PDB file of C-alpha atoms in Angstrom:
ATOM      1  CA  ALA A   1      -8.103   2.412 -50.364  1.00 60.00           C
ATOM      2  CA  GLN A   2     -10.163   3.970 -47.647  1.00 70.00           C
ATOM      3  CA  LYS A   3     -11.701   1.373 -45.392  1.00 92.00           C
ATOM      4  CA  VAL A   4     -14.259   3.677 -43.828  1.00 97.00           C
ATOM      5  CA  THR A   5     -16.158   6.279 -45.819  1.00 97.00           C
ATOM      6  CA  GLN A   6     -18.150   9.035 -44.245  1.00 97.00           C
ATOM      7  CA  ALA A   7     -19.484  10.785 -47.319  1.00 95.00           C
ATOM      8  CA  GLN A   8     -21.043  13.688 -45.439  1.00 97.00           C
ATOM      9  CA  THR A   9     -18.405  16.231 -44.549  1.00 97.00           C
ATOM     10  CA  GLU A  10     -20.719  18.644 -42.768  1.00 97.00           C
ATOM     11  CA  ILE A  11     -24.341  18.605 -41.676  1.00 97.00           C
ATOM     12  CA  SER A  12     -26.160  21.590 -40.256  1.00 97.00           C
ATOM     13  CA  VAL A  13     -29.568  21.236 -38.599  1.00 97.00           C
ATOM     14  CA  VAL A  14     -31.866  23.216 -36.385  1.00 97.00           C
ATOM     15  CA  GLU A  15     -32.456  22.006 -32.862  1.00 97.00           C
ATOM     16  CA  LYS A  16     -34.997  19.192 -32.531  1.00 97.00           C
ATOM     17  CA  GLU A  17     -34.403  17.960 -36.067  1.00 97.00           C
ATOM     18  CA  ASP A  18     -33.207  14.395 -36.533  1.00 97.00           C
ATOM     19  CA  VAL A  19     -29.858  13.860 -38.175  1.00 97.00           C
ATOM     20  CA  THR A  20     -28.447  10.675 -39.691  1.00 97.00           C
ATOM     21  CA  LEU A  21     -24.748  10.163 -40.254  1.00 98.00           C
ATOM     22  CA  ASP A  22     -23.727   7.652 -42.890  1.00 98.00           C
ATOM     23  CA  CYS A  23     -20.842   5.249 -42.548  1.00 98.00           C
ATOM     24  CA  VAL A  24     -19.836   2.714 -45.178  1.00 98.00           C
ATOM     25  CA  TYR A  25     -16.978   0.322 -44.541  1.00 97.00           C
ATOM     26  CA  GLU A  26     -14.933  -2.095 -46.575  1.00 95.00           C
ATOM     27  CA  THR A  27     -13.425  -5.322 -45.312  1.00 93.00           C
ATOM     28  CA  ARG A  28     -12.803  -8.926 -46.324  1.00 90.00           C
ATOM     29  CA  ASP A  29     -12.618 -10.135 -42.741  1.00 90.00           C
ATOM     30  CA  THR A  30     -15.557 -12.024 -41.326  1.00 90.00           C
ATOM     31  CA  THR A  31     -14.704 -10.838 -37.831  1.00 90.00           C
ATOM     32  CA  TYR A  32     -14.551  -7.105 -37.387  1.00 93.00           C
ATOM     33  CA  TYR A  33     -15.755  -4.356 -35.111  1.00 93.00           C
ATOM     34  CA  LEU A  34     -17.361  -1.018 -35.829  1.00 95.00           C
ATOM     35  CA  PHE A  35     -17.256   2.036 -33.620  1.00 96.00           C
ATOM     36  CA  TRP A  36     -18.572   5.557 -33.396  1.00 97.00           C
ATOM     37  CA  TYR A  37     -16.710   8.311 -31.587  1.00 97.00           C
ATOM     38  CA  LYS A  38     -17.717  11.898 -30.863  1.00 98.00           C
ATOM     39  CA  GLN A  39     -15.271  14.805 -30.797  1.00 98.00           C
ATOM     40  CA  PRO A  40     -16.925  17.934 -29.368  1.00 97.00           C
ATOM     41  CA  PRO A  41     -15.371  21.390 -29.838  1.00 95.00           C
ATOM     42  CA  SER A  42     -13.390  20.872 -26.617  1.00 94.00           C
ATOM     43  CA  GLY A  43     -11.337  18.301 -28.521  1.00 94.00           C
ATOM     44  CA  GLU A  44     -11.578  15.063 -26.562  1.00 95.00           C
ATOM     45  CA  LEU A  45     -12.633  11.835 -28.269  1.00 96.00           C
ATOM     46  CA  VAL A  46     -15.602  10.165 -26.659  1.00 96.00           C
ATOM     47  CA  PHE A  47     -16.486   6.541 -27.300  1.00 95.00           C
ATOM     48  CA  LEU A  48     -20.156   6.054 -28.226  1.00 96.00           C
ATOM     49  CA  ILE A  49     -20.664   2.484 -29.394  1.00 94.00           C
ATOM     50  CA  ARG A  50     -18.942  -0.733 -30.456  1.00 93.00           C
ATOM     51  CA  ARG A  51     -20.621  -3.368 -32.577  1.00 93.00           C
ATOM     52  CA  ASN A  52     -19.152  -6.697 -33.693  1.00 92.00           C
ATOM     53  CA  SER A  53     -19.726  -8.213 -37.119  1.00 93.00           C
ATOM     54  CA  PHE A  54     -21.846 -11.042 -35.768  1.00 91.00           C
ATOM     55  CA  ASP A  55     -24.368  -8.812 -34.087  1.00 88.00           C
ATOM     56  CA  GLU A  56     -26.609  -7.022 -36.549  1.00 85.00           C
ATOM     57  CA  GLN A  57     -29.104  -5.877 -33.958  1.00 85.00           C
ATOM     58  CA  ASN A  58     -29.821  -2.201 -34.059  1.00 87.00           C
ATOM     59  CA  GLU A  59     -29.183  -0.292 -30.884  1.00 88.00           C
ATOM     60  CA  ILE A  60     -30.835   2.640 -29.211  1.00 90.00           C
ATOM     61  CA  SER A  61     -29.329   4.652 -26.386  1.00 91.00           C
ATOM     62  CA  GLY A  62     -31.415   7.632 -25.426  1.00 94.00           C
ATOM     63  CA  ARG A  63     -31.571   9.936 -28.429  1.00 95.00           C
ATOM     64  CA  TYR A  64     -28.880   7.951 -30.257  1.00 96.00           C
ATOM     65  CA  SER A  65     -29.559   4.952 -32.454  1.00 95.00           C
ATOM     66  CA  TRP A  66     -27.433   2.853 -34.750  1.00 95.00           C
ATOM     67  CA  ASN A  67     -28.412   0.840 -37.806  1.00 95.00           C
ATOM     68  CA  PHE A  68     -25.945  -1.901 -38.780  1.00 95.00           C
ATOM     69  CA  GLN A  69     -26.537  -3.546 -42.154  1.00 94.00           C
ATOM     70  CA  LYS A  70     -23.968  -6.058 -43.342  1.00 93.00           C
ATOM     71  CA  SER A  71     -25.695  -6.401 -46.710  1.00 93.00           C
ATOM     72  CA  THR A  72     -24.792  -2.803 -47.545  1.00 95.00           C
ATOM     73  CA  SER A  73     -21.656  -2.615 -45.330  1.00 96.00           C
ATOM     74  CA  SER A  74     -23.124   0.312 -43.481  1.00 96.00           C
ATOM     75  CA  PHE A  75     -23.261   1.383 -39.866  1.00 96.00           C
ATOM     76  CA  ASN A  76     -25.343   4.537 -39.739  1.00 97.00           C
ATOM     77  CA  PHE A  77     -25.920   6.716 -36.720  1.00 97.00           C
ATOM     78  CA  THR A  78     -29.027   8.774 -36.004  1.00 97.00           C
ATOM     79  CA  ILE A  79     -29.436  11.523 -33.461  1.00 97.00           C
ATOM     80  CA  THR A  80     -33.094  12.107 -32.707  1.00 97.00           C
ATOM     81  CA  ALA A  81     -34.355  15.519 -31.618  1.00 97.00           C
ATOM     82  CA  SER A  82     -30.895  17.046 -31.887  1.00 97.00           C
ATOM     83  CA  GLN A  83     -29.626  19.522 -29.309  1.00 97.00           C
ATOM     84  CA  VAL A  84     -26.935  22.173 -29.457  1.00 97.00           C
ATOM     85  CA  VAL A  85     -24.726  19.952 -27.284  1.00 96.00           C
ATOM     86  CA  ASP A  86     -24.709  17.388 -30.094  1.00 97.00           C
ATOM     87  CA  SER A  87     -22.568  19.743 -32.176  1.00 98.00           C
ATOM     88  CA  ALA A  88     -19.346  17.829 -32.742  1.00 98.00           C
ATOM     89  CA  VAL A  89     -17.310  15.860 -35.246  1.00 98.00           C
ATOM     90  CA  TYR A  90     -18.458  12.257 -35.374  1.00 98.00           C
ATOM     91  CA  PHE A  91     -16.100   9.511 -36.461  1.00 98.00           C
ATOM     92  CA  CYS A  92     -16.930   6.030 -37.611  1.00 98.00           C
ATOM     93  CA  ALA A  93     -14.136   3.456 -37.278  1.00 96.00           C
ATOM     94  CA  LEU A  94     -13.408  -0.135 -38.278  1.00 95.00           C
ATOM     95  CA  SER A  95     -11.238  -2.715 -36.546  1.00 92.00           C
ATOM     96  CA  GLU A  96     -10.399  -5.895 -38.498  1.00 89.00           C
ATOM     97  CA  ALA A  97      -9.305  -9.091 -36.794  1.00 82.00           C
ATOM     98  CA  LEU A  98      -7.156 -10.767 -39.445  1.00 75.00           C
ATOM     99  CA  THR A  99      -6.265  -8.149 -42.025  1.00 69.00           C
ATOM    100  CA  ASN A 100      -5.202  -5.430 -39.698  1.00 68.00           C
ATOM    101  CA  ASP A 101      -4.481  -6.793 -36.214  1.00 73.00           C
ATOM    102  CA  TYR A 102      -7.467  -4.891 -34.875  1.00 78.00           C
ATOM    103  CA  LYS A 103      -6.008  -1.510 -35.853  1.00 84.00           C
ATOM    104  CA  LEU A 104      -8.650   1.205 -35.794  1.00 90.00           C
ATOM    105  CA  SER A 105      -9.197   2.743 -39.220  1.00 93.00           C
ATOM    106  CA  PHE A 106     -11.111   5.976 -38.890  1.00 96.00           C
ATOM    107  CA  GLY A 107     -13.347   7.682 -41.398  1.00 97.00           C
ATOM    108  CA  ALA A 108     -12.737  11.322 -42.192  1.00 96.00           C
ATOM    109  CA  GLY A 109     -15.468  12.440 -39.806  1.00 97.00           C
ATOM    110  CA  THR A 110     -18.736  14.313 -40.195  1.00 98.00           C
ATOM    111  CA  THR A 111     -19.064  17.720 -38.591  1.00 98.00           C
ATOM    112  CA  VAL A 112     -22.530  18.214 -37.146  1.00 98.00           C
ATOM    113  CA  THR A 113     -23.674  21.716 -36.268  1.00 98.00           C
ATOM    114  CA  VAL A 114     -26.932  22.063 -34.384  1.00 98.00           C
ATOM    115  CA  ARG A 115     -28.319  25.589 -34.400  1.00 97.00           C
ATOM    116  CA  ALA A 116     -30.609  26.872 -31.682  1.00 94.00           C
TER     117      ALA A 116
ATOM    118  CA  ASP B   1     -10.003   9.852 -11.500  1.00 64.00           C
ATOM    119  CA  THR B   2      -8.835  10.591 -15.036  1.00 69.00           C
ATOM    120  CA  ALA B   3      -8.848   7.382 -17.063  1.00 92.00           C
ATOM    121  CA  VAL B   4      -6.275   8.288 -19.718  1.00 96.00           C
ATOM    122  CA  SER B   5      -4.138  11.331 -19.062  1.00 96.00           C
ATOM    123  CA  GLN B   6      -1.555  13.068 -21.210  1.00 96.00           C
ATOM    124  CA  THR B   7       0.981  15.745 -20.451  1.00 96.00           C
ATOM    125  CA  PRO B   8       1.477  18.369 -21.586  1.00 97.00           C
ATOM    126  CA  LYS B   9      -1.815  19.527 -23.073  1.00 96.00           C
ATOM    127  CA  TYR B  10      -0.062  22.126 -25.212  1.00 97.00           C
ATOM    128  CA  LEU B  11       3.475  22.089 -26.536  1.00 97.00           C
ATOM    129  CA  VAL B  12       4.982  24.919 -28.554  1.00 97.00           C
ATOM    130  CA  THR B  13       8.556  24.477 -29.693  1.00 97.00           C
ATOM    131  CA  GLN B  14      11.094  25.389 -32.334  1.00 97.00           C
ATOM    132  CA  MET B  15      12.047  23.284 -35.317  1.00 97.00           C
ATOM    133  CA  GLY B  16      14.905  20.941 -34.579  1.00 97.00           C
ATOM    134  CA  ASN B  17      14.119  20.517 -30.892  1.00 97.00           C
ATOM    135  CA  ASP B  18      13.424  17.196 -29.161  1.00 97.00           C
ATOM    136  CA  LYS B  19      10.273  16.796 -27.083  1.00 97.00           C
ATOM    137  CA  SER B  20       8.349  14.136 -25.199  1.00 97.00           C
ATOM    138  CA  ILE B  21       4.685  13.559 -24.489  1.00 98.00           C
ATOM    139  CA  LYS B  22       3.672  11.358 -21.583  1.00 97.00           C
ATOM    140  CA  CYS B  23       0.611   9.157 -21.302  1.00 97.00           C
ATOM    141  CA  GLU B  24      -0.779   7.207 -18.384  1.00 97.00           C
ATOM    142  CA  GLN B  25      -3.894   5.089 -18.026  1.00 97.00           C
ATOM    143  CA  ASN B  26      -5.421   3.868 -14.773  1.00 96.00           C
ATOM    144  CA  LEU B  27      -7.960   1.539 -16.366  1.00 95.00           C
ATOM    145  CA  GLY B  28      -5.873  -1.608 -16.076  1.00 94.00           C
ATOM    146  CA  HIS B  29      -5.848  -1.979 -19.859  1.00 94.00           C
ATOM    147  CA  ASP B  30      -3.372  -4.166 -21.715  1.00 91.00           C
ATOM    148  CA  THR B  31      -3.043  -2.147 -24.890  1.00 93.00           C
ATOM    149  CA  MET B  32      -2.034   1.478 -25.466  1.00 95.00           C
ATOM    150  CA  TYR B  33      -1.843   3.562 -28.620  1.00 95.00           C
ATOM    151  CA  TRP B  34      -0.613   6.801 -30.104  1.00 96.00           C
ATOM    152  CA  TYR B  35      -2.618   8.590 -32.782  1.00 96.00           C
ATOM    153  CA  LYS B  36      -1.946  11.726 -34.789  1.00 96.00           C
ATOM    154  CA  GLN B  37      -4.800  14.031 -35.758  1.00 97.00           C
ATOM    155  CA  ASP B  38      -3.924  16.464 -38.508  1.00 95.00           C
ATOM    156  CA  SER B  39      -5.389  19.878 -39.233  1.00 94.00           C
ATOM    157  CA  LYS B  40      -8.191  18.299 -41.272  1.00 93.00           C
ATOM    158  CA  LYS B  41      -9.159  16.190 -38.257  1.00 95.00           C
ATOM    159  CA  PHE B  42      -7.983  12.969 -39.861  1.00 95.00           C
ATOM    160  CA  LEU B  43      -6.977  10.417 -37.223  1.00 95.00           C
ATOM    161  CA  LYS B  44      -4.217   7.963 -37.936  1.00 93.00           C
ATOM    162  CA  ILE B  45      -2.659   5.358 -35.709  1.00 93.00           C
ATOM    163  CA  MET B  46       1.065   5.622 -35.154  1.00 94.00           C
ATOM    164  CA  PHE B  47       1.948   2.948 -32.607  1.00 92.00           C
ATOM    165  CA  SER B  48       0.371   0.323 -30.441  1.00 92.00           C
ATOM    166  CA  TYR B  49       1.806  -1.492 -27.426  1.00 91.00           C
ATOM    167  CA  ASN B  50       0.436  -4.577 -25.740  1.00 89.00           C
ATOM    168  CA  ASN B  51       1.837  -5.348 -22.316  1.00 84.00           C
ATOM    169  CA  LYS B  52       4.891  -3.201 -23.015  1.00 83.00           C
ATOM    170  CA  GLU B  53       5.548  -4.839 -26.401  1.00 87.00           C
ATOM    171  CA  LEU B  54       5.336  -2.955 -29.664  1.00 88.00           C
ATOM    172  CA  ILE B  55       2.687  -4.575 -31.872  1.00 85.00           C
ATOM    173  CA  ILE B  56       1.817  -1.850 -34.380  1.00 83.00           C
ATOM    174  CA  ASN B  57       4.333   0.477 -35.925  1.00 83.00           C
ATOM    175  CA  GLU B  58       2.841   2.396 -38.813  1.00 85.00           C
ATOM    176  CA  THR B  59       4.857   4.234 -41.400  1.00 77.00           C
ATOM    177  CA  VAL B  60       6.157   6.825 -39.010  1.00 85.00           C
ATOM    178  CA  PRO B  61       9.528   8.600 -39.318  1.00 90.00           C
ATOM    179  CA  ASN B  62      12.072   7.086 -36.985  1.00 91.00           C
ATOM    180  CA  ARG B  63      12.350  10.480 -35.309  1.00 95.00           C
ATOM    181  CA  PHE B  64       9.289   9.252 -33.381  1.00 95.00           C
ATOM    182  CA  SER B  65      10.096   6.723 -30.685  1.00 94.00           C
ATOM    183  CA  PRO B  66       7.527   5.315 -28.298  1.00 94.00           C
ATOM    184  CA  LYS B  67       8.543   3.900 -24.936  1.00 93.00           C
ATOM    185  CA  SER B  68       6.445   1.835 -22.588  1.00 93.00           C
ATOM    186  CA  PRO B  69       8.112   1.486 -19.172  1.00 91.00           C
ATOM    187  CA  ASP B  70       5.117  -0.475 -17.882  1.00 92.00           C
ATOM    188  CA  LYS B  71       1.590  -1.451 -18.900  1.00 91.00           C
ATOM    189  CA  ALA B  72       0.114   1.787 -17.635  1.00 95.00           C
ATOM    190  CA  HIS B  73       2.444   4.185 -19.428  1.00 96.00           C
ATOM    191  CA  LEU B  74       3.254   4.907 -23.045  1.00 96.00           C
ATOM    192  CA  ASN B  75       5.411   7.903 -23.815  1.00 96.00           C
ATOM    193  CA  LEU B  76       6.228   9.427 -27.166  1.00 97.00           C
ATOM    194  CA  HIS B  77       9.564  11.035 -27.860  1.00 97.00           C
ATOM    195  CA  ILE B  78      10.087  13.095 -30.984  1.00 96.00           C
ATOM    196  CA  ASN B  79      13.560  14.091 -32.199  1.00 96.00           C
ATOM    197  CA  SER B  80      14.439  16.927 -34.536  1.00 97.00           C
ATOM    198  CA  LEU B  81      10.952  18.326 -34.738  1.00 97.00           C
ATOM    199  CA  GLU B  82       9.714  19.524 -38.121  1.00 96.00           C
ATOM    200  CA  LEU B  83       6.935  21.908 -39.106  1.00 96.00           C
ATOM    201  CA  GLY B  84       4.881  18.979 -40.411  1.00 95.00           C
ATOM    202  CA  ASP B  85       4.844  17.403 -36.966  1.00 96.00           C
ATOM    203  CA  SER B  86       2.408  20.072 -35.809  1.00 97.00           C
ATOM    204  CA  ALA B  87      -0.798  18.209 -34.928  1.00 97.00           C
ATOM    205  CA  VAL B  88      -2.822  16.928 -32.017  1.00 98.00           C
ATOM    206  CA  TYR B  89      -1.442  13.692 -30.597  1.00 98.00           C
ATOM    207  CA  PHE B  90      -3.808  11.377 -28.793  1.00 98.00           C
ATOM    208  CA  CYS B  91      -2.966   8.550 -26.496  1.00 97.00           C
ATOM    209  CA  ALA B  92      -5.539   5.779 -26.064  1.00 96.00           C
ATOM    210  CA  SER B  93      -5.932   2.477 -24.281  1.00 95.00           C
ATOM    211  CA  SER B  94      -8.134  -0.592 -24.538  1.00 93.00           C
ATOM    212  CA  LEU B  95      -8.566  -3.720 -22.470  1.00 90.00           C
ATOM    213  CA  LYS B  96      -7.716  -5.945 -25.431  1.00 83.00           C
ATOM    214  CA  SER B  97      -6.957  -5.014 -29.030  1.00 81.00           C
ATOM    215  CA  TYR B  98     -10.536  -5.609 -30.154  1.00 81.00           C
ATOM    216  CA  ASN B  99     -12.196  -3.610 -27.379  1.00 86.00           C
ATOM    217  CA  GLU B 100     -13.221   0.011 -27.549  1.00 91.00           C
ATOM    218  CA  GLN B 101     -10.415   2.470 -27.062  1.00 94.00           C
ATOM    219  CA  PHE B 102     -10.522   5.268 -24.540  1.00 95.00           C
ATOM    220  CA  PHE B 103      -8.673   8.396 -25.490  1.00 96.00           C
ATOM    221  CA  GLY B 104      -6.689  10.927 -23.545  1.00 96.00           C
ATOM    222  CA  PRO B 105      -7.438  14.650 -23.883  1.00 96.00           C
ATOM    223  CA  GLY B 106      -4.821  15.135 -26.594  1.00 97.00           C
ATOM    224  CA  THR B 107      -1.599  17.143 -26.816  1.00 98.00           C
ATOM    225  CA  ARG B 108      -1.570  20.000 -29.287  1.00 97.00           C
ATOM    226  CA  LEU B 109       1.954  20.252 -30.655  1.00 97.00           C
ATOM    227  CA  THR B 110       2.936  23.378 -32.542  1.00 97.00           C
ATOM    228  CA  VAL B 111       6.316  23.505 -34.217  1.00 97.00           C
ATOM    229  CA  LEU B 112       7.502  26.998 -35.174  1.00 96.00           C
TER     230      LEU B 112
END
């Protein structure tokens, strides 16, 4: 069973639009970590954020914001006022303390295309 | 200055050959990983080492053998390469297992 579901395969927006990427996870652990990574067309994987299961505070970093809701097992990511440079594949990932020895389980990724 | 480096960046080889990919991190991290990213961009962990000890070994053919000579290096050797091995292989490292992982630039392996 997939532990991390990113239901949106592709999203295409025009510059300056906001875009929200959904991430739903599945775990029985009480201690776990959630991550978002960005993979631009150049291919490298860039770490964006890490959130632990005990910290449900939302986070904002510039144009990026994250909404963590344990009640719905979701960790959604919003890019505000998107720019062409935001075009990339975005991966959500889960790391479980007990079940999985902290192995990173990645979602399938959401490809975001921002058009000028 | 590169945090996690991999060599080579591209590798094109014939079926049946043996090849190695090298990975080095200068972040002082304890844990290193190998991931495979297939043509559909799906990322899957292959191996993880903590302080030179193998701690994660996913269902990977035994043609793949990781080697960690020290904490800063984790190499991947692949014997008898097959067409299905074509993928991008990423090395990564993290301070501890539960910390964020930092990835190398990837090695694109093409088996002909």
